[in-house]
Amino acid sequence: QECTACPAGKSSENGCTGGASQDNVCSTCPPNTYSEDGHTESCNACDANARSPENSSSPFDCRCIAGYVRVDRYVAVAGTMRFQRDCTPCPSNTW
């Protein structure tokens, strides 16, 4: 069978490369994870101090919990630059 790409917010781990699905079955990313277009091999975890709804399709869907502030950066993953959102504790006397 031919491989079909899974959409953002879903993933496939059935042997097709690039997050494609051979059987047209793509799994919904669970809460606190996301997958982006072109990177649907698996769902990426949000920062430990962030939350996102089920079926999230972007790291921007990961929202820091109370008491934490977001820090956006790019990191090298498998030879490509990928956006990453981290949540760090708010400075003293702030929220």
N, CA, C and O atoms as a MOPAC input file, in Angstrom:
PM7 MOZYME 1SCF
protein

 N      0.82600 1    -1.19600 1     0.00000 1
 C      0.00000 1     0.00000 1     0.00000 1
 C      0.86100 1     1.24700 1     0.00000 1
 O      2.01100 1     1.22400 1     0.43900 1
 N      0.30100 1     2.31800 1    -0.48900 1
 C      0.99500 1     3.59300 1    -0.55000 1
 C      0.93700 1     4.31100 1     0.79100 1
 O     -0.04300 1     4.19000 1     1.52600 1
 N      1.97800 1     5.05000 1     1.10200 1
 C      2.01200 1     5.81100 1     2.35300 1
 C      1.35300 1     7.17400 1     2.13700 1
 O      1.58400 1     7.83200 1     1.12200 1
 N      0.53300 1     7.58800 1     3.10100 1
 C     -0.15000 1     8.87400 1     3.07200 1
 C      0.26800 1     9.66600 1     4.29900 1
 O      0.26700 1     9.13300 1     5.40800 1
 N      0.62300 1    10.92700 1     4.11700 1
 C      1.08300 1    11.75400 1     5.24000 1
 C     -0.03500 1    11.97700 1     6.24900 1
 O     -1.18500 1    12.21200 1     5.87900 1
 N      0.31600 1    11.90100 1     7.52100 1
 C     -0.62400 1    12.23700 1     8.58100 1
 C     -0.67500 1    13.75500 1     8.72200 1
 O      0.33900 1    14.41900 1     8.50700 1
 N     -1.81400 1    14.31300 1     9.07200 1
 C     -1.89900 1    15.75700 1     9.27500 1
 C     -1.28300 1    16.17000 1    10.60900 1
 O     -1.07400 1    15.33400 1    11.48800 1
 N     -0.99700 1    17.44800 1    10.75400 1
 C     -0.49500 1    17.97200 1    12.02800 1
 C     -1.49500 1    17.64600 1    13.12200 1
 O     -2.70300 1    17.64300 1    12.88400 1
 N     -0.99300 1    17.37000 1    14.32500 1
 C     -1.84900 1    17.01000 1    15.45100 1
 C     -2.07100 1    15.51000 1    15.55600 1
 O     -2.71800 1    15.02800 1    16.48600 1
 N     -1.52700 1    14.77900 1    14.59000 1
 C     -1.64900 1    13.32100 1    14.58300 1
 C     -0.28500 1    12.71800 1    14.28900 1
 O      0.62800 1    13.43300 1    13.87700 1
 N     -0.13100 1    11.41100 1    14.49300 1
 C      1.13800 1    10.76000 1    14.22000 1
 C      0.89200 1     9.33800 1    13.74500 1
 O     -0.18900 1     8.77900 1    13.92700 1
 N      1.91900 1     8.76900 1    13.13400 1
 C      1.86600 1     7.38800 1    12.68600 1
 C      3.21500 1     6.74400 1    12.94300 1
 O      4.25400 1     7.33000 1    12.63700 1
 N      3.20900 1     5.57300 1    13.49000 1
 C      4.44600 1     4.85800 1    13.78000 1
 C      4.39500 1     3.46700 1    13.16300 1
 O      4.83000 1     2.49800 1    13.78400 1
 N      3.86000 1     3.35900 1    11.93300 1
 C      3.67600 1     2.05100 1    11.33000 1
 C      4.68200 1     1.71000 1    10.24400 1
 O      4.43000 1     0.81400 1     9.43900 1
 N      5.80700 1     2.39500 1    10.20100 1
 C      6.85700 1     2.01900 1     9.27800 1
 C      7.05700 1     2.94300 1     8.09400 1
 O      8.10900 1     2.89100 1     7.45800 1
 N      6.09300 1     3.78200 1     7.77700 1
 C      6.29100 1     4.74000 1     6.69500 1
 C      7.16500 1     5.87700 1     7.21000 1
 O      7.08200 1     6.25100 1     8.38000 1
 N      7.98800 1     6.41600 1     6.34500 1
 C      8.86400 1     7.50200 1     6.77100 1
 C      8.13100 1     8.82500 1     6.75300 1
 O      7.11000 1     8.96200 1     6.08000 1
 N      8.63600 1     9.79000 1     7.47900 1
 C      8.10400 1    11.14400 1     7.47500 1
 C      6.74100 1    11.29500 1     8.10600 1
 O      6.03700 1    12.25800 1     7.80400 1
 N      6.33900 1    10.37700 1     8.97300 1
 C      5.05100 1    10.50400 1     9.63700 1
 C      3.88300 1    10.11300 1     8.77200 1
 O      2.75200 1    10.53700 1     9.01100 1
 N      4.15200 1     9.30000 1     7.76100 1
 C      3.08300 1     8.85900 1     6.87800 1
 C      2.44300 1     7.58900 1     7.40200 1
 O      3.03800 1     6.85200 1     8.18800 1
 N      1.23400 1     7.34700 1     6.96000 1
 C      0.48500 1     6.17500 1     7.38300 1
 C      0.25600 1     5.25500 1     6.19300 1
 O     -0.26000 1     5.69000 1     5.16300 1
 N      0.63100 1     4.00000 1     6.32400 1
 C      0.42400 1     3.04100 1     5.24900 1
 C     -1.02300 1     2.56300 1     5.21000 1
 O     -1.53800 1     2.22600 1     4.14400 1
 N     -1.67000 1     2.53300 1     6.34900 1
 C     -3.03900 1     2.03100 1     6.41800 1
 C     -4.05200 1     3.15400 1     6.63200 1
 O     -5.20000 1     2.89900 1     6.99900 1
 N     -3.62600 1     4.39700 1     6.40300 1
 C     -4.48000 1     5.57300 1     6.58800 1
 C     -5.01400 1     5.70100 1     8.01100 1
 O     -6.07300 1     6.29200 1     8.22700 1
 N     -4.28600 1     5.15100 1     8.97900 1
 C     -4.65900 1     5.28000 1    10.38300 1
 C     -3.62300 1     6.17300 1    11.05800 1
 O     -2.46200 1     5.79100 1    11.20300 1
 N     -4.04300 1     7.34100 1    11.46000 1
 C     -3.17200 1     8.28300 1    12.15600 1
 C     -3.71700 1     8.46000 1    13.56400 1
 O     -4.91900 1     8.65500 1    13.74500 1
 N     -2.84900 1     8.39500 1    14.55600 1
 C     -3.26000 1     8.53900 1    15.94800 1
 C     -3.29000 1    10.00900 1    16.34700 1
 O     -2.41300 1    10.78400 1    15.96600 1
 N     -4.30300 1    10.38100 1    17.11200 1
 C     -4.40400 1    11.74200 1    17.64100 1
 C     -3.34900 1    11.93400 1    18.72300 1
 O     -3.17100 1    11.07100 1    19.58300 1
 N     -2.65600 1    13.05500 1    18.68000 1
 C     -1.68500 1    13.35200 1    19.73300 1
 C     -2.45100 1    13.57200 1    21.04200 1
 O     -3.43500 1    14.31000 1    21.07200 1
 N     -1.99700 1    12.93100 1    22.11900 1
 C     -2.68600 1    13.09200 1    23.40200 1
 C     -2.43700 1    14.47500 1    24.00300 1
 O     -1.57800 1    15.21200 1    23.52100 1
 N     -3.18200 1    14.83200 1    25.05200 1
 C     -2.94400 1    16.11600 1    25.71800 1
 C     -1.47200 1    16.27000 1    26.11100 1
 O     -0.79600 1    15.29100 1    26.42700 1
 N     -0.99600 1    17.49700 1    26.08700 1
 C      0.36300 1    17.87100 1    26.48300 1
 C      1.42500 1    17.41100 1    25.48900 1
 O      2.60400 1    17.31200 1    25.82800 1
 N      0.99300 1    17.13000 1    24.25000 1
 C      1.90400 1    16.82000 1    23.14500 1
 C      1.38800 1    17.53400 1    21.90100 1
 O      0.27900 1    18.06800 1    21.90000 1
 N      2.20700 1    17.54100 1    20.83000 1
 C      1.81300 1    18.14600 1    19.56000 1
 C      2.61800 1    17.51800 1    18.43700 1
 O      3.65900 1    16.91000 1    18.68400 1
 N      2.14700 1    17.65800 1    17.21100 1
 C      2.94200 1    17.32500 1    16.02900 1
 C      2.66600 1    18.39000 1    14.98100 1
 O      1.54300 1    18.87700 1    14.85200 1
 N      3.71600 1    18.74800 1    14.22800 1
 C      3.60900 1    19.79900 1    13.22300 1
 C      3.56100 1    19.19400 1    11.82900 1
 O      3.99300 1    18.05900 1    11.62600 1
 N      3.03300 1    19.95500 1    10.86000 1
 C      3.08600 1    19.51500 1     9.46800 1
 C      4.51700 1    19.18200 1     9.09400 1
 O      5.43500 1    19.94600 1     9.39200 1
 N      4.71000 1    18.05300 1     8.44700 1
 C      6.04200 1    17.63800 1     8.01800 1
 C      6.85200 1    16.94700 1     9.09700 1
 O      7.94900 1    16.46300 1     8.81800 1
 N      6.35000 1    16.88600 1    10.31400 1
 C      7.07400 1    16.25000 1    11.42900 1
 C      6.09400 1    15.40300 1    12.24300 1
 O      5.97500 1    15.59000 1    13.45400 1
 N      5.39600 1    14.47900 1    11.59200 1
 C      4.36500 1    13.71200 1    12.27800 1
 C      4.78000 1    12.27100 1    12.55800 1
 O      3.92700 1    11.39700 1    12.71300 1
 N      6.10700 1    12.01600 1    12.62500 1
 C      6.57100 1    10.67200 1    12.95000 1
 C      6.09800 1    10.27100 1    14.34100 1
 O      5.77400 1     9.10900 1    14.58900 1
 N      6.06400 1    11.23700 1    15.23600 1
 C      5.59700 1    10.98600 1    16.59900 1
 C      5.12800 1    12.31900 1    17.17800 1
 O      5.39400 1    13.38100 1    16.61500 1
 N      4.43900 1    12.24800 1    18.29100 1
 C      3.98800 1    13.45800 1    18.96900 1
 C      5.09600 1    13.93800 1    19.89200 1
 O      5.70200 1    13.13900 1    20.60600 1
 N      5.36300 1    15.22800 1    19.88300 1
 C      6.40000 1    15.82900 1    20.71300 1
 C      5.79000 1    16.28100 1    22.03500 1
 O      4.69400 1    16.83900 1    22.06600 1
 N      6.49900 1    16.03800 1    23.10700 1
 C      6.01500 1    16.45000 1    24.42900 1
 C      6.19200 1    17.94800 1    24.62400 1
 O      7.20300 1    18.52800 1    24.23000 1
 N      5.18300 1    18.56500 1    25.24300 1
 C      5.33600 1    19.94100 1    25.70000 1
 C      6.31500 1    19.93600 1    26.87300 1
 O      6.60600 1    18.88600 1    27.44600 1
 N      6.81500 1    21.11000 1    27.22000 1
 C      7.63700 1    21.24700 1    28.41700 1
 C      6.86900 1    20.67500 1    29.61000 1
 O      5.63900 1    20.70700 1    29.63000 1
 N      7.58600 1    20.15900 1    30.59200 1
 C      6.95300 1    19.55100 1    31.77400 1
 C      6.03000 1    20.53200 1    32.50000 1
 O      5.10200 1    20.11000 1    33.19000 1
 N      6.27600 1    21.83300 1    32.35100 1
 C      5.46200 1    22.84200 1    33.02600 1
 C      4.50000 1    23.55100 1    32.07500 1
 O      4.11200 1    24.69600 1    32.31000 1
 N      4.11700 1    22.85600 1    30.99400 1
 C      3.17300 1    23.40800 1    30.01800 1
 C      2.08800 1    22.37600 1    29.73600 1
 O      2.27800 1    21.17800 1    29.94900 1
 N      0.96400 1    22.85900 1    29.26000 1
 C     -0.17100 1    21.99500 1    28.93400 1
 C     -0.70200 1    22.35900 1    27.54600 1
 O     -0.65900 1    23.51900 1    27.13800 1
 N     -1.20300 1    21.35100 1    26.82800 1
 C     -1.85400 1    21.58100 1    25.54200 1
 C     -3.03100 1    20.61600 1    25.41200 1
 O     -3.04300 1    19.55900 1    26.04300 1
 N     -4.01900 1    20.98000 1    24.59400 1
 C     -5.15600 1    20.08100 1    24.40000 1
 C     -4.79200 1    18.92200 1    23.46900 1
 O     -3.77800 1    18.96200 1    22.77200 1
 N     -5.62400 1    17.90800 1    23.47200 1
 C     -5.48800 1    16.79200 1    22.54300 1
 C     -5.50700 1    17.32400 1    21.11200 1
 O     -6.17900 1    18.31200 1    20.81600 1
 N     -4.75900 1    16.65600 1    20.22400 1
 C     -4.74400 1    16.98200 1    18.79500 1
 C     -4.04000 1    18.30600 1    18.49500 1
 O     -4.34600 1    18.94700 1    17.48900 1
 N     -3.09900 1    18.72800 1    19.35200 1
 C     -2.37600 1    19.98200 1    19.13300 1
 C     -1.43400 1    19.84900 1    17.94200 1
 O     -0.81700 1    18.80500 1    17.73000 1
 N     -1.33500 1    20.92800 1    17.16900 1
 C     -0.55800 1    20.88500 1    15.93800 1
 C      0.62200 1    21.85400 1    15.91700 1
 O      1.20600 1    22.08900 1    14.85900 1
 N      0.97700 1    22.41500 1    17.06400 1
 C      2.05900 1    23.39600 1    17.10300 1
 C      2.61100 1    23.51000 1    18.51700 1
 O      1.87300 1    23.32400 1    19.48400 1
 N      3.91100 1    23.81600 1    18.65000 1
 C      4.44000 1    24.06300 1    19.99300 1
 C      3.80000 1    25.29500 1    20.63200 1
 O      3.84600 1    25.45100 1    21.85200 1
 N      3.20100 1    26.17500 1    19.81900 1
 C      2.51100 1    27.34500 1    20.35100 1
 C      1.25100 1    26.95200 1    21.12700 1
 O      0.72000 1    27.74800 1    21.90000 1
 N      0.77200 1    25.70800 1    20.91400 1
 C     -0.37600 1    25.21100 1    21.66900 1
 C     -0.00300 1    24.85700 1    23.10500 1
 O     -0.88500 1    24.73300 1    23.95400 1
 N      1.27400 1    24.69500 1    23.38800 1
 C      1.74900 1    24.38100 1    24.73800 1
 C      1.79100 1    25.66900 1    25.55500 1
 O      2.57900 1    26.56900 1    25.26400 1
 N      0.96200 1    25.75200 1    26.55200 1
 C      0.85500 1    26.96400 1    27.38000 1
 C      1.43800 1    26.68800 1    28.76200 1
 O      1.12600 1    25.67400 1    29.38600 1
 N      2.27600 1    27.59000 1    29.22500 1
 C      2.89100 1    27.43100 1    30.54300 1
 C      1.82300 1    27.49100 1    31.63000 1
 O      0.85200 1    28.24000 1    31.52500 1
 N      2.01700 1    26.69400 1    32.66900 1
 C      1.10200 1    26.69700 1    33.80200 1
 C      1.39900 1    27.91900 1    34.67600 1
 O      2.43200 1    28.57100 1    34.52100 1
 N      0.48900 1    28.21200 1    35.58300 1
 C      0.65200 1    29.36400 1    36.47300 1
 C      1.98200 1    29.27900 1    37.22100 1
 O      2.38100 1    28.20800 1    37.68000 1
 N      2.65300 1    30.40800 1    37.33600 1
 C      3.92900 1    30.46700 1    38.04100 1
 C      5.13000 1    30.25700 1    37.12800 1
 O      6.27300 1    30.28300 1    37.58500 1
 N      4.87100 1    30.04600 1    35.82600 1
 C      5.94800 1    29.82400 1    34.85700 1
 C      5.77600 1    30.77200 1    33.68500 1
 O      4.66000 1    31.17600 1    33.35900 1
 N      6.88500 1    31.12300 1    33.05600 1
 C      6.88400 1    32.01200 1    31.90000 1
 C      7.55900 1    31.27200 1    30.74400 1
 O      8.46700 1    30.46900 1    30.95600 1
 N      7.10400 1    31.55100 1    29.51600 1
 C      7.64800 1    30.82000 1    28.37500 1
 C      8.95700 1    31.42900 1    27.89000 1
 O      9.17700 1    32.63800 1    27.96500 1
 N      9.81500 1    30.54800 1    27.39100 1
 C     11.07500 1    30.92800 1    26.76300 1
 C     11.11100 1    30.17500 1    25.44000 1
 O     11.17400 1    28.94500 1    25.43000 1
 N     11.07300 1    30.89800 1    24.32600 1
 C     11.07500 1    30.28300 1    23.00600 1
 C     12.49800 1    30.24700 1    22.46800 1
 O     13.26600 1    31.19500 1    22.63500 1
 N     12.84300 1    29.11400 1    21.80800 1
 C     14.18700 1    28.98900 1    21.22800 1
 C     14.15300 1    27.93900 1    20.13200 1
 O     13.18600 1    27.18900 1    20.00000 1
 N     15.21800 1    27.89500 1    19.35200 1
 C     15.38300 1    26.87800 1    18.32900 1
 C     16.50100 1    25.93700 1    18.74700 1
 O     17.52400 1    26.36700 1    19.27900 1
 N     16.29600 1    24.64600 1    18.50200 1
 C     17.30100 1    23.64000 1    18.82700 1
 C     17.50800 1    22.75200 1    17.60500 1
 O     16.60100 1    22.58100 1    16.79000 1
 N     18.70500 1    22.19100 1    17.48500 1
 C     19.00200 1    21.27000 1    16.38400 1
 C     18.48400 1    19.88200 1    16.73700 1
 O     18.83300 1    19.32700 1    17.77900 1
 N     17.64800 1    19.32400 1    15.86100 1
 C     17.11100 1    17.97700 1    16.04200 1
 C     17.29900 1    17.23000 1    14.73400 1
 O     16.73800 1    17.61100 1    13.70700 1
 N     18.08600 1    16.16900 1    14.77100 1
 C     18.33100 1    15.34700 1    13.58200 1
 C     18.74300 1    16.19400 1    12.37600 1
 O     18.25700 1    15.97300 1    11.26600 1
 N     19.62500 1    17.14700 1    12.58700 1
 C     20.16600 1    17.94200 1    11.50200 1
 C     19.30600 1    19.11500 1    11.04200 1
 O     19.68000 1    19.80900 1    10.09700 1
 N     18.16400 1    19.35300 1    11.68700 1
 C     17.33400 1    20.49700 1    11.31700 1
 C     17.03600 1    21.32800 1    12.55800 1
 O     17.03400 1    20.81400 1    13.67600 1
 N     16.78900 1    22.59200 1    12.35300 1
 C     16.45300 1    23.47500 1    13.46900 1
 C     14.96100 1    23.36000 1    13.74100 1
 O     14.14400 1    23.50200 1    12.83000 1
 N     14.60800 1    23.10300 1    14.99600 1
 C     13.20700 1    22.95600 1    15.38800 1
 C     12.90700 1    23.94300 1    16.50500 1
 O     13.73900 1    24.18500 1    17.38000 1
 N     11.70800 1    24.51000 1    16.46200 1
 C     11.26500 1    25.43900 1    17.49100 1
 C     10.97600 1    24.66700 1    18.76900 1
 O     10.41200 1    23.57400 1    18.72200 1
 N     11.35300 1    25.22300 1    19.89500 1
 C     11.06900 1    24.59500 1    21.19000 1
 C     10.59800 1    25.66700 1    22.16400 1
 O     11.17800 1    26.75000 1    22.24400 1
 N      9.55900 1    25.35600 1    22.88800 1
 C      9.02000 1    26.27900 1    23.88300 1
 C      9.26800 1    25.67800 1    25.26300 1
 O      8.78100 1    24.59000 1    25.56900 1
 N     10.02200 1    26.38400 1    26.08600 1
 C     10.30000 1    25.94700 1    27.46000 1
 C      9.56700 1    26.86400 1    28.42500 1
 O      9.28000 1    28.01800 1    28.10400 1
 N      9.26700 1    26.34800 1    29.60000 1
 C      8.63700 1    27.14300 1    30.65200 1
 C      9.57600 1    27.17200 1    31.84900 1
 O      9.97800 1    26.12900 1    32.36200 1
 N      9.92000 1    28.37900 1    32.28600 1
 C     10.80700 1    28.53300 1    33.43200 1
 C     10.05800 1    29.24800 1    34.55200 1
 O      9.12100 1    30.00100 1    34.28700 1
 N     10.45900 1    29.02000 1    35.79400 1
 C      9.76500 1    29.67500 1    36.91200 1
 C      9.82000 1    31.19900 1    36.77300 1
 O     10.82400 1    31.76000 1    36.33400 1
 N      8.73900 1    31.84400 1    37.15000 1
 C      8.71700 1    33.31800 1    37.15700 1
 C      9.77100 1    33.82600 1    38.14900 1
 O     10.02400 1    33.18700 1    39.17100 1
 N     10.38400 1    34.97700 1    37.84400 1
 C     11.32900 1    35.56000 1    38.79300 1
 C     10.66300 1    35.84300 1    40.13400 1
 O      9.44100 1    35.96900 1    40.21100 1
 N     11.45600 1    35.94100 1    41.17300 1
 C     10.93300 1    36.23200 1    42.51400 1
 C     10.06900 1    37.47900 1    42.50200 1
 O     10.35100 1    38.43700 1    41.78100 1
 N      9.01600 1    37.46100 1    43.30400 1
 C      8.09200 1    38.57100 1    43.47900 1
 C      7.32100 1    38.92500 1    42.19900 1
 O      6.87900 1    40.06100 1    42.03100 1
 N      7.16300 1    37.93100 1    41.28700 1
 C      6.35100 1    38.12600 1    40.09200 1
 C      5.45500 1    36.91400 1    39.91100 1
 O      5.63800 1    35.89500 1    40.57800 1
 N      4.48500 1    37.02100 1    39.01200 1
 C      3.64400 1    35.87800 1    38.68100 1
 C      3.20700 1    35.95800 1    37.25100 1
 O      2.48600 1    35.08100 1    36.77500 1

